[in-house]
Tab-separated table of C-alpha atoms in Angstrom:
chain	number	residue	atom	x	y	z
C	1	UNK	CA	34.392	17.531	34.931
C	2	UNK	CA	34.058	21.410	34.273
C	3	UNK	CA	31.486	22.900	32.449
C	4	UNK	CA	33.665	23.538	29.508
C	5	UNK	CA	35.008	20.192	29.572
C	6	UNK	CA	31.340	18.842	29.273
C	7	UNK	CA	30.688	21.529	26.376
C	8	UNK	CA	33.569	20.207	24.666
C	9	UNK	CA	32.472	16.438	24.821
C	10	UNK	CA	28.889	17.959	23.583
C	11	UNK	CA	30.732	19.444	20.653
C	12	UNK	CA	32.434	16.756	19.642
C	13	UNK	CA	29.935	13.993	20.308
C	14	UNK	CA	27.653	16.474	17.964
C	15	UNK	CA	30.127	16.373	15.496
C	16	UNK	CA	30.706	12.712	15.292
C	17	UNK	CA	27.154	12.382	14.884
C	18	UNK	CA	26.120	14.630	12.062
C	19	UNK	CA	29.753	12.983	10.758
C	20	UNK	CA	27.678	9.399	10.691
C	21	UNK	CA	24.214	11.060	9.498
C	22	UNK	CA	26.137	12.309	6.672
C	23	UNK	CA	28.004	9.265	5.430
C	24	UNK	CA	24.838	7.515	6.156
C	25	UNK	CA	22.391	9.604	3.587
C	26	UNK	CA	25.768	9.742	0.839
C	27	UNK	CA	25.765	5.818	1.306
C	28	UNK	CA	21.735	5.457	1.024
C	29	UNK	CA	20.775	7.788	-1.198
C	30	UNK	CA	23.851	8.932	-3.519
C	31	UNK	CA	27.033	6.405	-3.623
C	32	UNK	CA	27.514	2.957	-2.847
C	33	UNK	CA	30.644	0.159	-3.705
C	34	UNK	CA	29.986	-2.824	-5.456
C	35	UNK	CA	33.118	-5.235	-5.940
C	36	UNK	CA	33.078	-7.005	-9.491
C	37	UNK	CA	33.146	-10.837	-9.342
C	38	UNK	CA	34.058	-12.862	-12.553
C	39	UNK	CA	35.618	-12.061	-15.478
C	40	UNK	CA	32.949	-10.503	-17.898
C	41	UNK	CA	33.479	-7.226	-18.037
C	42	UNK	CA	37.489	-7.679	-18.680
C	43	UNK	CA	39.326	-5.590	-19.743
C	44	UNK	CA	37.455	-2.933	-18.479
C	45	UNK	CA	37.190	-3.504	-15.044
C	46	UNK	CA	39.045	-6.564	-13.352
C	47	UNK	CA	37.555	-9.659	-10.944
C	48	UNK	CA	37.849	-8.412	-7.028
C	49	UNK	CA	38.127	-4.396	-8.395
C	50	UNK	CA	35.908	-2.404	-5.677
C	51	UNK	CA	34.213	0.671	-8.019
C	52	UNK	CA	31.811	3.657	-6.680
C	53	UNK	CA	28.474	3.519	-8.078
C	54	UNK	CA	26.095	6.537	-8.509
C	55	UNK	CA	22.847	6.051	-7.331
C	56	UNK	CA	21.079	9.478	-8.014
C	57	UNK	CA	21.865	9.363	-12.198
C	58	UNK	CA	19.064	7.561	-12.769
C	59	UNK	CA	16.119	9.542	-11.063
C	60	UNK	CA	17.351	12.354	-13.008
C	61	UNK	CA	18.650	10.624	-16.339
C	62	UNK	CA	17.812	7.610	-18.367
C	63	UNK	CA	20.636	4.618	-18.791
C	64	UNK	CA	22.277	5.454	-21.655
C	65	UNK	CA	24.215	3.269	-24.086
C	66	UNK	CA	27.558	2.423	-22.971
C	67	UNK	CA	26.886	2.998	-19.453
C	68	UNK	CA	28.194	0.447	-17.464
C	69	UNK	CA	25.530	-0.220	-14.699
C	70	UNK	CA	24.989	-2.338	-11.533
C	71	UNK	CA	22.117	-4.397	-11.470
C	72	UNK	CA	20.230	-5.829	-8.457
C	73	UNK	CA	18.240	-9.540	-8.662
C	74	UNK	CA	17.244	-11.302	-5.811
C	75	UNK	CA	19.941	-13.303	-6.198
C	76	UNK	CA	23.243	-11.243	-6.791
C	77	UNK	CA	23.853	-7.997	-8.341
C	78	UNK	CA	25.598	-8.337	-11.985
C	79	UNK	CA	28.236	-5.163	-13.230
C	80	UNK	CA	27.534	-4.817	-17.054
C	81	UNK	CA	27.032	-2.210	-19.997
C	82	UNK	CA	24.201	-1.136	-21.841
C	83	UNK	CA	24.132	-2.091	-25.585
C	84	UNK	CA	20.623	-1.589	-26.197
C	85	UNK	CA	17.757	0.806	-25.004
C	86	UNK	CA	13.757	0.693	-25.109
C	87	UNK	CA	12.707	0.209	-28.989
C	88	UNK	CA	16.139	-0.261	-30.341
C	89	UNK	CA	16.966	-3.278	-32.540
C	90	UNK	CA	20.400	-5.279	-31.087
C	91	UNK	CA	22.356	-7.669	-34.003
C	92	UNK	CA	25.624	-9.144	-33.691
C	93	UNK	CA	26.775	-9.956	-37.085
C	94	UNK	CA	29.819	-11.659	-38.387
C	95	UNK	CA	31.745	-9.923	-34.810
C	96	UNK	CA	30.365	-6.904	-35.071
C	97	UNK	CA	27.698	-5.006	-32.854
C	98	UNK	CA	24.688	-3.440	-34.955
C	99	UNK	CA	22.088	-1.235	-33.249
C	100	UNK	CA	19.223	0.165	-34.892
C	101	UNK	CA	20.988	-1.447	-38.069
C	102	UNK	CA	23.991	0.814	-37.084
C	103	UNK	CA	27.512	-0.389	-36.838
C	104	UNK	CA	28.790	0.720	-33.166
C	105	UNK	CA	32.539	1.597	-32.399
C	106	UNK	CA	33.319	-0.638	-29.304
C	107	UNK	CA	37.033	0.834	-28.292
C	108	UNK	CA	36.099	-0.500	-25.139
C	109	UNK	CA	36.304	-3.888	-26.375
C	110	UNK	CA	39.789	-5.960	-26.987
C	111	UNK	CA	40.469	-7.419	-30.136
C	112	UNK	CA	40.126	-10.821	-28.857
C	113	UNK	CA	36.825	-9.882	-27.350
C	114	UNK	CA	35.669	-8.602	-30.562
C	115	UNK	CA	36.345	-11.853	-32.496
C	116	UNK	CA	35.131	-13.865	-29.701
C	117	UNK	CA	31.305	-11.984	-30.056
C	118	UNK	CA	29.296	-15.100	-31.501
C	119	UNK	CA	26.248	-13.715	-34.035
C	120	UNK	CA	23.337	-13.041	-31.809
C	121	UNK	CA	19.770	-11.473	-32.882
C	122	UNK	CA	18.416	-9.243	-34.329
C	123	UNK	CA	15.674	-8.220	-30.864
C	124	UNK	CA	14.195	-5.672	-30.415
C	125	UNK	CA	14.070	-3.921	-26.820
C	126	UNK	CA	11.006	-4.115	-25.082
C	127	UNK	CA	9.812	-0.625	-23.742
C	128	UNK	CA	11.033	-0.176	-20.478
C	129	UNK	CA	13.852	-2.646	-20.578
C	130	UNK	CA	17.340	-2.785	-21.448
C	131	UNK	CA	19.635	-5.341	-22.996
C	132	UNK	CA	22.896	-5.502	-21.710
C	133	UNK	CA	26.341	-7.105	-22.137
C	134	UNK	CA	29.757	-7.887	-20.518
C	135	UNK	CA	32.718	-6.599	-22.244
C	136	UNK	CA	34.044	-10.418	-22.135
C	137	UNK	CA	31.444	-11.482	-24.615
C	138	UNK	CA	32.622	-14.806	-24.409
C	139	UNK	CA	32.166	-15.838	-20.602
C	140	UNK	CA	29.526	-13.021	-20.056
C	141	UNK	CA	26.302	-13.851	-18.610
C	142	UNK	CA	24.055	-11.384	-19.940
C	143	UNK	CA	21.124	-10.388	-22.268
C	144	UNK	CA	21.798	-13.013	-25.018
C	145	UNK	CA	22.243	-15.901	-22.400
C	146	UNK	CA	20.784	-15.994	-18.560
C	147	UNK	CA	19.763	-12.352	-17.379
C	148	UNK	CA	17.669	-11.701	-20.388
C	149	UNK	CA	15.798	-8.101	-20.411
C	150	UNK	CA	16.745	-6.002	-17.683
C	151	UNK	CA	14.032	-3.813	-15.868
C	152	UNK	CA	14.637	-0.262	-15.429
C	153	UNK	CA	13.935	-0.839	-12.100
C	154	UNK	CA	16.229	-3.268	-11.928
C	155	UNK	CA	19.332	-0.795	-12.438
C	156	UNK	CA	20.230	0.898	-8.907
C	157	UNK	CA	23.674	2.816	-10.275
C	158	UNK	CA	25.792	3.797	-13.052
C	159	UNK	CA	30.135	2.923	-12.196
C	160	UNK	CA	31.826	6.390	-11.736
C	161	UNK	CA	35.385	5.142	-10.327
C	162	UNK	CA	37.358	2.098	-9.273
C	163	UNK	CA	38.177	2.686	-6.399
C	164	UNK	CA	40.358	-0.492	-5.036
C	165	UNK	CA	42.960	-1.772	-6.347
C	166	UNK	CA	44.617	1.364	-4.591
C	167	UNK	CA	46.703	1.191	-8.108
C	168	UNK	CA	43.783	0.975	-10.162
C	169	UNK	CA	42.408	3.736	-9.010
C	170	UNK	CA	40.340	5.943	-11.874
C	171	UNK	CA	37.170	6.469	-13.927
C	172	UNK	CA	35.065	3.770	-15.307
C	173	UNK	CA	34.285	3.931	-19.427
């Protein structure tokens, strides 16, 4: 092999591994894929749907409501959005989602999924936790019925983008 072969093999072996150091340190510290598994967060996103999560937001941003976040147990990791932050007051009253005694526009939220939000509360937030819900209130494990409170801690990403289905490709909301 000539010398210039060799550097060439160099090059391109270097390249291939910055390549892999790269996608590495995006993948560990920045983006990851979750895929969503049930139904709770229909319509919004679908059972099977790969989406991109951020994993930086949150060590420069607080959740915010509406964000639709994943969460990590032990267990299983859960895809659902925040309703309620530290010190605010959650109701659900007569269909209707109150926080802080506030109505809140859910256009995220089917008809049918509206209507099919039982009364719940009123809590109030714990500081440093969140309370959280699937846009399928009716089949959604959540805050009001199995995950409880969620730990800040507990919330590794916000969704950015669905990323598979090739055809439902596109921004979370």
């Amino acid at each position: 092999m000539s010398e210039q072969s060799k550097s060439e093999w160099l090059e391109w072996l270097k390249a291939i591994a910055v390549a892999i150091t790269l996608a590495f340190i995006l993948r560990t510290f920045f983006f990851a894929t979750s895929i969503v598994e049930g139904a709770s967060m229909d319509p919004t996103l679908q059972n099977g749907e790969r989406v991109m999560f951020n994993k930086i937001i949150y060590y420069i941003d607080e959740p915010e409501r509406g964000d639709i976040v994943i969460i990590e147990r032990p267990v299983k990791s859960y895809v659902k959005r925040i309703i309620g932050q530290p010190g605010d007051t959650v109701e659900i009253r007569d269909h209707e989602l109150y926080v802080n005694g506030e109505k809140e526009t859910q256009e995220y939220l089917s008809e049918d999924a509206a209507s099919a939000t039982r009364d719940y509360g009123p809590v109030d937030v714990p500081d440093g936790k969140y309370f959280v819900m699937g846009d399928n209130r009716s089949i959604s494990k959540d805050s009001r019925n199995g995950l409880g409170f969620i730990e800040e801690d507990e919330i590794i990403g916000r969704t950015e983008l669905v990323i598979y289905p090739f055809n439902e490709w596109g921004l979370t909301n």
